[in-house]
Amino acid sequence: MNKMLISIIIPAYNDSKSIEKLVEEVDLVTKKITNSYEILIVNDGSKDDTQEVVSRLANKYKKLNFFIHKENKGYGRTLKTLYENSKGDFVINLPGDAQIPAENIKKFMEVGYDKDIVIGYRKKRMDSNRRKIYSFLYNLLISIIARKRVYDVHSAKRVSRKIFKNIKLKYENDFLDTELVLRSIFNYYKIDNILINHKSREYGKEHGGNPKIIFSVISSLVKFLSDRK
Protein backbone atom coordinates (compact mmCIF):
# COMPACT_ATOMS: atom_id res chain seq x y z
CA MET A 1 0.00 0.00 0.00
CA ASN A 2 2.84 2.42 0.82
CA LYS A 3 3.93 2.34 -2.82
CA MET A 4 0.52 3.57 -3.97
CA LEU A 5 -0.32 7.26 -4.09
CA ILE A 6 -3.78 8.30 -2.89
CA SER A 7 -5.27 11.57 -4.14
CA ILE A 8 -7.96 13.16 -2.01
CA ILE A 9 -9.67 15.81 -4.12
CA ILE A 10 -11.99 18.50 -2.76
CA PRO A 11 -14.19 20.83 -4.84
CA ALA A 12 -14.80 24.00 -2.82
CA TYR A 13 -17.31 26.79 -3.37
CA ASN A 14 -18.05 29.22 -0.53
CA ASP A 15 -16.82 26.62 1.97
CA SER A 16 -14.68 28.86 4.18
CA LYS A 17 -16.49 27.69 7.33
CA SER A 18 -16.08 23.97 6.70
CA ILE A 19 -12.91 23.48 4.65
CA GLU A 20 -10.34 23.89 7.43
CA LYS A 21 -11.79 21.18 9.67
CA LEU A 22 -12.30 18.92 6.66
CA VAL A 23 -8.65 19.21 5.56
CA GLU A 24 -7.45 18.59 9.11
CA GLU A 25 -9.53 15.39 9.27
CA VAL A 26 -8.52 14.28 5.75
CA ASP A 27 -4.84 14.64 6.63
CA LEU A 28 -5.28 12.81 9.94
CA VAL A 29 -7.24 9.89 8.44
CA THR A 30 -5.14 9.46 5.29
CA LYS A 31 -1.72 9.45 6.96
CA LYS A 32 -2.89 6.54 9.11
CA ILE A 33 -3.36 4.58 5.88
CA THR A 34 -0.24 5.64 3.97
CA ASN A 35 2.49 8.29 3.84
CA SER A 36 2.01 8.50 0.08
CA TYR A 37 -0.91 10.86 -0.49
CA GLU A 38 -1.85 14.28 -1.79
CA ILE A 39 -4.74 16.62 -1.03
CA LEU A 40 -5.97 18.76 -3.90
CA ILE A 41 -8.50 21.58 -3.66
CA VAL A 42 -10.11 23.71 -6.36
CA ASN A 43 -11.59 26.98 -5.20
CA ASP A 44 -14.36 27.40 -7.76
CA GLY A 45 -14.75 31.18 -7.80
CA SER A 46 -15.87 31.44 -4.17
CA LYS A 47 -17.24 34.78 -3.02
CA ASP A 48 -16.40 34.26 0.64
CA ASP A 49 -13.03 33.73 2.37
CA THR A 50 -12.45 30.22 1.00
CA GLN A 51 -9.25 31.17 -0.84
CA GLU A 52 -7.76 32.88 2.20
CA VAL A 53 -8.42 29.76 4.29
CA VAL A 54 -7.09 27.37 1.62
CA SER A 55 -3.90 29.41 1.14
CA ARG A 56 -3.26 29.28 4.87
CA LEU A 57 -3.89 25.54 4.93
CA ALA A 58 -1.41 25.02 2.06
CA ASN A 59 1.31 26.55 4.24
CA LYS A 60 0.40 24.24 7.11
CA TYR A 61 -0.07 20.97 5.23
CA LYS A 62 2.78 20.08 2.86
CA LYS A 63 0.68 17.41 1.13
CA LEU A 64 -1.89 20.01 0.07
CA ASN A 65 -1.98 21.82 -3.25
CA PHE A 66 -4.71 24.05 -4.65
CA PHE A 67 -6.02 25.48 -7.91
CA ILE A 68 -8.21 28.50 -8.50
CA HIS A 69 -11.12 29.09 -10.87
CA LYS A 70 -11.36 32.87 -10.97
CA GLU A 71 -15.02 32.52 -11.95
CA ASN A 72 -17.49 29.93 -10.75
CA LYS A 73 -17.50 27.12 -13.32
CA GLY A 74 -19.71 24.68 -11.47
CA TYR A 75 -19.25 21.31 -9.83
CA GLY A 76 -18.61 19.28 -12.99
CA ARG A 77 -15.82 21.49 -14.36
CA THR A 78 -14.29 21.72 -10.87
CA LEU A 79 -14.28 17.95 -10.46
CA LYS A 80 -12.75 17.59 -13.91
CA THR A 81 -9.95 20.02 -13.03
CA LEU A 82 -9.20 17.94 -9.94
CA TYR A 83 -9.23 14.65 -11.84
CA GLU A 84 -6.92 16.12 -14.50
CA ASN A 85 -4.40 17.36 -11.93
CA SER A 86 -4.44 14.39 -9.56
CA LYS A 87 -1.59 11.88 -9.72
CA GLY A 88 -2.81 9.14 -7.40
CA ASP A 89 -3.22 5.46 -8.20
CA PHE A 90 -6.59 5.94 -6.50
CA VAL A 91 -8.57 9.19 -6.42
CA ILE A 92 -11.20 9.87 -3.76
CA ASN A 93 -13.44 12.94 -3.98
CA LEU A 94 -14.98 14.62 -0.94
CA PRO A 95 -17.19 17.75 -1.06
CA GLY A 96 -15.89 20.92 0.55
CA ASP A 97 -19.06 21.29 2.62
CA ALA A 98 -17.86 18.31 4.74
CA GLN A 99 -21.19 16.47 4.56
CA ILE A 100 -19.23 13.35 3.63
CA PRO A 101 -16.76 12.97 6.52
CA ALA A 102 -13.09 12.16 6.02
CA GLU A 103 -13.53 8.93 8.01
CA ASN A 104 -15.01 7.43 4.83
CA ILE A 105 -11.55 7.44 3.20
CA LYS A 106 -10.68 4.38 5.30
CA LYS A 107 -13.85 2.62 4.09
CA PHE A 108 -13.00 3.30 0.47
CA MET A 109 -9.45 2.00 0.84
CA GLU A 110 -10.59 -1.22 2.54
CA VAL A 111 -12.31 -2.33 -0.68
CA GLY A 112 -10.26 -4.68 -2.89
CA TYR A 113 -8.00 -2.94 -5.38
CA ASP A 114 -9.49 -5.00 -8.20
CA LYS A 115 -12.52 -2.69 -8.09
CA ASP A 116 -12.08 0.15 -10.58
CA ILE A 117 -14.75 2.46 -9.15
CA VAL A 118 -16.15 2.27 -5.62
CA ILE A 119 -19.24 4.43 -5.13
CA GLY A 120 -20.22 5.61 -1.67
CA TYR A 121 -23.89 4.97 -0.91
CA ARG A 122 -25.40 7.56 1.46
CA LYS A 123 -28.23 5.31 2.69
CA LYS A 124 -28.94 7.56 5.68
CA ARG A 125 -28.76 10.72 3.62
CA MET A 126 -29.05 13.95 5.62
CA ASP A 127 -30.67 16.07 2.90
CA SER A 128 -34.15 17.40 2.21
CA ASN A 129 -36.87 14.90 1.31
CA ARG A 130 -37.23 16.50 -2.10
CA ARG A 131 -33.57 15.98 -2.89
CA LYS A 132 -33.69 12.37 -1.65
CA ILE A 133 -36.67 11.63 -3.92
CA TYR A 134 -34.94 13.20 -6.94
CA SER A 135 -31.82 11.18 -6.16
CA PHE A 136 -33.69 7.89 -5.79
CA LEU A 137 -35.50 8.30 -9.10
CA TYR A 138 -32.37 9.40 -10.94
CA ASN A 139 -30.26 6.55 -9.60
CA LEU A 140 -33.01 4.08 -10.51
CA LEU A 141 -32.95 5.45 -14.07
CA ILE A 142 -29.15 5.18 -14.25
CA SER A 143 -29.32 1.61 -12.93
CA ILE A 144 -31.77 0.66 -15.68
CA ILE A 145 -29.56 2.24 -18.35
CA ALA A 146 -26.40 0.63 -16.95
CA ARG A 147 -28.08 -2.71 -16.27
CA LYS A 148 -26.30 -2.61 -12.94
CA ARG A 149 -27.51 -1.31 -9.59
CA VAL A 150 -26.06 2.11 -8.86
CA TYR A 151 -27.34 3.55 -5.59
CA ASP A 152 -25.72 6.98 -5.43
CA VAL A 153 -24.02 8.05 -8.65
CA HIS A 154 -23.37 11.64 -7.49
CA SER A 155 -21.74 10.61 -4.23
CA ALA A 156 -18.07 10.37 -3.25
CA LYS A 157 -16.06 7.71 -5.10
CA ARG A 158 -12.76 5.91 -5.21
CA VAL A 159 -11.59 5.85 -8.82
CA SER A 160 -8.63 3.89 -10.18
CA ARG A 161 -6.03 5.80 -12.21
CA LYS A 162 -6.46 3.48 -15.21
CA ILE A 163 -10.00 4.84 -15.68
CA PHE A 164 -8.63 8.30 -16.46
CA LYS A 165 -5.96 6.86 -18.74
CA ASN A 166 -8.48 4.97 -20.86
CA ILE A 167 -11.71 6.98 -20.69
CA LYS A 168 -12.14 10.54 -21.93
CA LEU A 169 -14.70 12.59 -20.02
CA LYS A 170 -16.47 15.03 -22.34
CA TYR A 171 -18.98 16.77 -20.06
CA GLU A 172 -18.21 19.65 -17.70
CA ASN A 173 -21.51 20.10 -15.87
CA ASP A 174 -23.03 18.10 -13.01
CA PHE A 175 -23.55 15.17 -15.39
CA LEU A 176 -19.81 14.39 -15.22
CA ASP A 177 -20.32 12.03 -12.26
CA THR A 178 -22.85 10.01 -14.24
CA GLU A 179 -20.71 10.08 -17.37
CA LEU A 180 -17.75 8.68 -15.43
CA VAL A 181 -19.79 5.79 -14.04
CA LEU A 182 -21.66 4.95 -17.25
CA ARG A 183 -18.58 5.05 -19.48
CA SER A 184 -16.78 2.81 -16.97
CA ILE A 185 -19.63 0.28 -16.89
CA PHE A 186 -20.01 0.31 -20.68
CA ASN A 187 -16.25 -0.39 -20.93
CA TYR A 188 -16.52 -3.35 -18.53
CA TYR A 189 -14.70 -1.86 -15.58
CA LYS A 190 -15.55 -3.29 -12.17
CA ILE A 191 -17.93 -1.17 -10.09
CA ASP A 192 -18.87 -1.61 -6.43
CA ASN A 193 -21.15 0.22 -3.97
CA ILE A 194 -20.35 0.64 -0.26
CA LEU A 195 -22.23 2.28 2.60
CA ILE A 196 -20.69 5.55 3.78
CA ASN A 197 -21.53 8.07 6.49
CA HIS A 198 -23.27 11.35 5.68
CA LYS A 199 -23.69 14.39 7.92
CA SER A 200 -26.25 17.16 8.08
CA ARG A 201 -25.20 20.37 6.38
CA GLU A 202 -23.77 22.83 8.89
CA TYR A 203 -22.96 25.70 6.52
CA GLY A 204 -23.98 26.96 3.10
CA LYS A 205 -26.93 26.12 0.90
CA GLU A 206 -28.04 22.98 -0.88
CA HIS A 207 -27.64 23.18 -4.67
CA GLY A 208 -28.32 19.65 -5.92
CA GLY A 209 -32.10 20.02 -6.11
CA ASN A 210 -31.92 23.16 -8.26
CA PRO A 211 -34.32 22.74 -11.24
CA LYS A 212 -31.74 24.26 -13.63
CA ILE A 213 -29.14 21.70 -12.54
CA ILE A 214 -31.64 18.86 -12.86
CA PHE A 215 -32.61 19.98 -16.37
CA SER A 216 -28.94 20.30 -17.36
CA VAL A 217 -28.14 16.79 -16.11
CA ILE A 218 -31.15 15.17 -17.80
CA SER A 219 -30.43 17.00 -21.06
CA SER A 220 -26.82 15.81 -20.93
CA LEU A 221 -27.96 12.25 -20.24
CA VAL A 222 -30.20 12.30 -23.32
CA LYS A 223 -27.37 13.67 -25.44
CA PHE A 224 -24.90 11.15 -24.01
CA LEU A 225 -27.15 8.22 -24.85
CA SER A 226 -27.89 9.53 -28.34
CA ASP A 227 -24.30 10.09 -29.44
CA ARG A 228 -22.45 7.49 -27.36
CA LYS A 229 -19.82 5.68 -29.37
CSV table of C-alpha atoms in Angstrom, one decimal, residues 19-200:
chain,number,residue,atom,x,y,z
A,19,ILE,CA,-12.9,23.5,4.6
A,20,GLU,CA,-10.3,23.9,7.4
A,21,LYS,CA,-11.8,21.2,9.7
A,22,LEU,CA,-12.3,18.9,6.7
A,23,VAL,CA,-8.7,19.2,5.6
A,24,GLU,CA,-7.5,18.6,9.1
A,25,GLU,CA,-9.5,15.4,9.3
A,26,VAL,CA,-8.5,14.3,5.8
A,27,ASP,CA,-4.8,14.6,6.6
A,28,LEU,CA,-5.3,12.8,9.9
A,29,VAL,CA,-7.2,9.9,8.4
A,30,THR,CA,-5.1,9.5,5.3
A,31,LYS,CA,-1.7,9.4,7.0
A,32,LYS,CA,-2.9,6.5,9.1
A,33,ILE,CA,-3.4,4.6,5.9
A,34,THR,CA,-0.2,5.6,4.0
A,35,ASN,CA,2.5,8.3,3.8
A,36,SER,CA,2.0,8.5,0.1
A,37,TYR,CA,-0.9,10.9,-0.5
A,38,GLU,CA,-1.9,14.3,-1.8
A,39,ILE,CA,-4.7,16.6,-1.0
A,40,LEU,CA,-6.0,18.8,-3.9
A,41,ILE,CA,-8.5,21.6,-3.7
A,42,VAL,CA,-10.1,23.7,-6.4
A,43,ASN,CA,-11.6,27.0,-5.2
A,44,ASP,CA,-14.4,27.4,-7.8
A,45,GLY,CA,-14.7,31.2,-7.8
A,46,SER,CA,-15.9,31.4,-4.2
A,47,LYS,CA,-17.2,34.8,-3.0
A,48,ASP,CA,-16.4,34.3,0.6
A,49,ASP,CA,-13.0,33.7,2.4
A,50,THR,CA,-12.4,30.2,1.0
A,51,GLN,CA,-9.3,31.2,-0.8
A,52,GLU,CA,-7.8,32.9,2.2
A,53,VAL,CA,-8.4,29.8,4.3
A,54,VAL,CA,-7.1,27.4,1.6
A,55,SER,CA,-3.9,29.4,1.1
A,56,ARG,CA,-3.3,29.3,4.9
A,57,LEU,CA,-3.9,25.5,4.9
A,58,ALA,CA,-1.4,25.0,2.1
A,59,ASN,CA,1.3,26.5,4.2
A,60,LYS,CA,0.4,24.2,7.1
A,61,TYR,CA,-0.1,21.0,5.2
A,62,LYS,CA,2.8,20.1,2.9
A,63,LYS,CA,0.7,17.4,1.1
A,64,LEU,CA,-1.9,20.0,0.1
A,65,ASN,CA,-2.0,21.8,-3.3
A,66,PHE,CA,-4.7,24.1,-4.6
A,67,PHE,CA,-6.0,25.5,-7.9
A,68,ILE,CA,-8.2,28.5,-8.5
A,69,HIS,CA,-11.1,29.1,-10.9
A,70,LYS,CA,-11.4,32.9,-11.0
A,71,GLU,CA,-15.0,32.5,-12.0
A,72,ASN,CA,-17.5,29.9,-10.7
A,73,LYS,CA,-17.5,27.1,-13.3
A,74,GLY,CA,-19.7,24.7,-11.5
A,75,TYR,CA,-19.3,21.3,-9.8
A,76,GLY,CA,-18.6,19.3,-13.0
A,77,ARG,CA,-15.8,21.5,-14.4
A,78,THR,CA,-14.3,21.7,-10.9
A,79,LEU,CA,-14.3,18.0,-10.5
A,80,LYS,CA,-12.8,17.6,-13.9
A,81,THR,CA,-9.9,20.0,-13.0
A,82,LEU,CA,-9.2,17.9,-9.9
A,83,TYR,CA,-9.2,14.7,-11.8
A,84,GLU,CA,-6.9,16.1,-14.5
A,85,ASN,CA,-4.4,17.4,-11.9
A,86,SER,CA,-4.4,14.4,-9.6
A,87,LYS,CA,-1.6,11.9,-9.7
A,88,GLY,CA,-2.8,9.1,-7.4
A,89,ASP,CA,-3.2,5.5,-8.2
A,90,PHE,CA,-6.6,5.9,-6.5
A,91,VAL,CA,-8.6,9.2,-6.4
A,92,ILE,CA,-11.2,9.9,-3.8
A,93,ASN,CA,-13.4,12.9,-4.0
A,94,LEU,CA,-15.0,14.6,-0.9
A,95,PRO,CA,-17.2,17.8,-1.1
A,96,GLY,CA,-15.9,20.9,0.5
A,97,ASP,CA,-19.1,21.3,2.6
A,98,ALA,CA,-17.9,18.3,4.7
A,99,GLN,CA,-21.2,16.5,4.6
A,100,ILE,CA,-19.2,13.3,3.6
A,101,PRO,CA,-16.8,13.0,6.5
A,102,ALA,CA,-13.1,12.2,6.0
A,103,GLU,CA,-13.5,8.9,8.0
A,104,ASN,CA,-15.0,7.4,4.8
A,105,ILE,CA,-11.6,7.4,3.2
A,106,LYS,CA,-10.7,4.4,5.3
A,107,LYS,CA,-13.9,2.6,4.1
A,108,PHE,CA,-13.0,3.3,0.5
A,109,MET,CA,-9.5,2.0,0.8
A,110,GLU,CA,-10.6,-1.2,2.5
A,111,VAL,CA,-12.3,-2.3,-0.7
A,112,GLY,CA,-10.3,-4.7,-2.9
A,113,TYR,CA,-8.0,-2.9,-5.4
A,114,ASP,CA,-9.5,-5.0,-8.2
A,115,LYS,CA,-12.5,-2.7,-8.1
A,116,ASP,CA,-12.1,0.1,-10.6
A,117,ILE,CA,-14.7,2.5,-9.1
A,118,VAL,CA,-16.2,2.3,-5.6
A,119,ILE,CA,-19.2,4.4,-5.1
A,120,GLY,CA,-20.2,5.6,-1.7
A,121,TYR,CA,-23.9,5.0,-0.9
A,122,ARG,CA,-25.4,7.6,1.5
A,123,LYS,CA,-28.2,5.3,2.7
A,124,LYS,CA,-28.9,7.6,5.7
A,125,ARG,CA,-28.8,10.7,3.6
A,126,MET,CA,-29.0,13.9,5.6
A,127,ASP,CA,-30.7,16.1,2.9
A,128,SER,CA,-34.1,17.4,2.2
A,129,ASN,CA,-36.9,14.9,1.3
A,130,ARG,CA,-37.2,16.5,-2.1
A,131,ARG,CA,-33.6,16.0,-2.9
A,132,LYS,CA,-33.7,12.4,-1.6
A,133,ILE,CA,-36.7,11.6,-3.9
A,134,TYR,CA,-34.9,13.2,-6.9
A,135,SER,CA,-31.8,11.2,-6.2
A,136,PHE,CA,-33.7,7.9,-5.8
A,137,LEU,CA,-35.5,8.3,-9.1
A,138,TYR,CA,-32.4,9.4,-10.9
A,139,ASN,CA,-30.3,6.5,-9.6
A,140,LEU,CA,-33.0,4.1,-10.5
A,141,LEU,CA,-32.9,5.5,-14.1
A,142,ILE,CA,-29.2,5.2,-14.3
A,143,SER,CA,-29.3,1.6,-12.9
A,144,ILE,CA,-31.8,0.7,-15.7
A,145,ILE,CA,-29.6,2.2,-18.4
A,146,ALA,CA,-26.4,0.6,-17.0
A,147,ARG,CA,-28.1,-2.7,-16.3
A,148,LYS,CA,-26.3,-2.6,-12.9
A,149,ARG,CA,-27.5,-1.3,-9.6
A,150,VAL,CA,-26.1,2.1,-8.9
A,151,TYR,CA,-27.3,3.6,-5.6
A,152,ASP,CA,-25.7,7.0,-5.4
A,153,VAL,CA,-24.0,8.1,-8.7
A,154,HIS,CA,-23.4,11.6,-7.5
A,155,SER,CA,-21.7,10.6,-4.2
A,156,ALA,CA,-18.1,10.4,-3.3
A,157,LYS,CA,-16.1,7.7,-5.1
A,158,ARG,CA,-12.8,5.9,-5.2
A,159,VAL,CA,-11.6,5.8,-8.8
A,160,SER,CA,-8.6,3.9,-10.2
A,161,ARG,CA,-6.0,5.8,-12.2
A,162,LYS,CA,-6.5,3.5,-15.2
A,163,ILE,CA,-10.0,4.8,-15.7
A,164,PHE,CA,-8.6,8.3,-16.5
A,165,LYS,CA,-6.0,6.9,-18.7
A,166,ASN,CA,-8.5,5.0,-20.9
A,167,ILE,CA,-11.7,7.0,-20.7
A,168,LYS,CA,-12.1,10.5,-21.9
A,169,LEU,CA,-14.7,12.6,-20.0
A,170,LYS,CA,-16.5,15.0,-22.3
A,171,TYR,CA,-19.0,16.8,-20.1
A,172,GLU,CA,-18.2,19.6,-17.7
A,173,ASN,CA,-21.5,20.1,-15.9
A,174,ASP,CA,-23.0,18.1,-13.0
A,175,PHE,CA,-23.5,15.2,-15.4
A,176,LEU,CA,-19.8,14.4,-15.2
A,177,ASP,CA,-20.3,12.0,-12.3
A,178,THR,CA,-22.9,10.0,-14.2
A,179,GLU,CA,-20.7,10.1,-17.4
A,180,LEU,CA,-17.8,8.7,-15.4
A,181,VAL,CA,-19.8,5.8,-14.0
A,182,LEU,CA,-21.7,4.9,-17.2
A,183,ARG,CA,-18.6,5.0,-19.5
A,184,SER,CA,-16.8,2.8,-17.0
A,185,ILE,CA,-19.6,0.3,-16.9
A,186,PHE,CA,-20.0,0.3,-20.7
A,187,ASN,CA,-16.3,-0.4,-20.9
A,188,TYR,CA,-16.5,-3.3,-18.5
A,189,TYR,CA,-14.7,-1.9,-15.6
A,190,LYS,CA,-15.5,-3.3,-12.2
A,191,ILE,CA,-17.9,-1.2,-10.1
A,192,ASP,CA,-18.9,-1.6,-6.4
A,193,ASN,CA,-21.1,0.2,-4.0
A,194,ILE,CA,-20.4,0.6,-0.3
A,195,LEU,CA,-22.2,2.3,2.6
A,196,ILE,CA,-20.7,5.6,3.8
A,197,ASN,CA,-21.5,8.1,6.5
A,198,HIS,CA,-23.3,11.3,5.7
A,199,LYS,CA,-23.7,14.4,7.9
A,200,SER,CA,-26.3,17.2,8.1
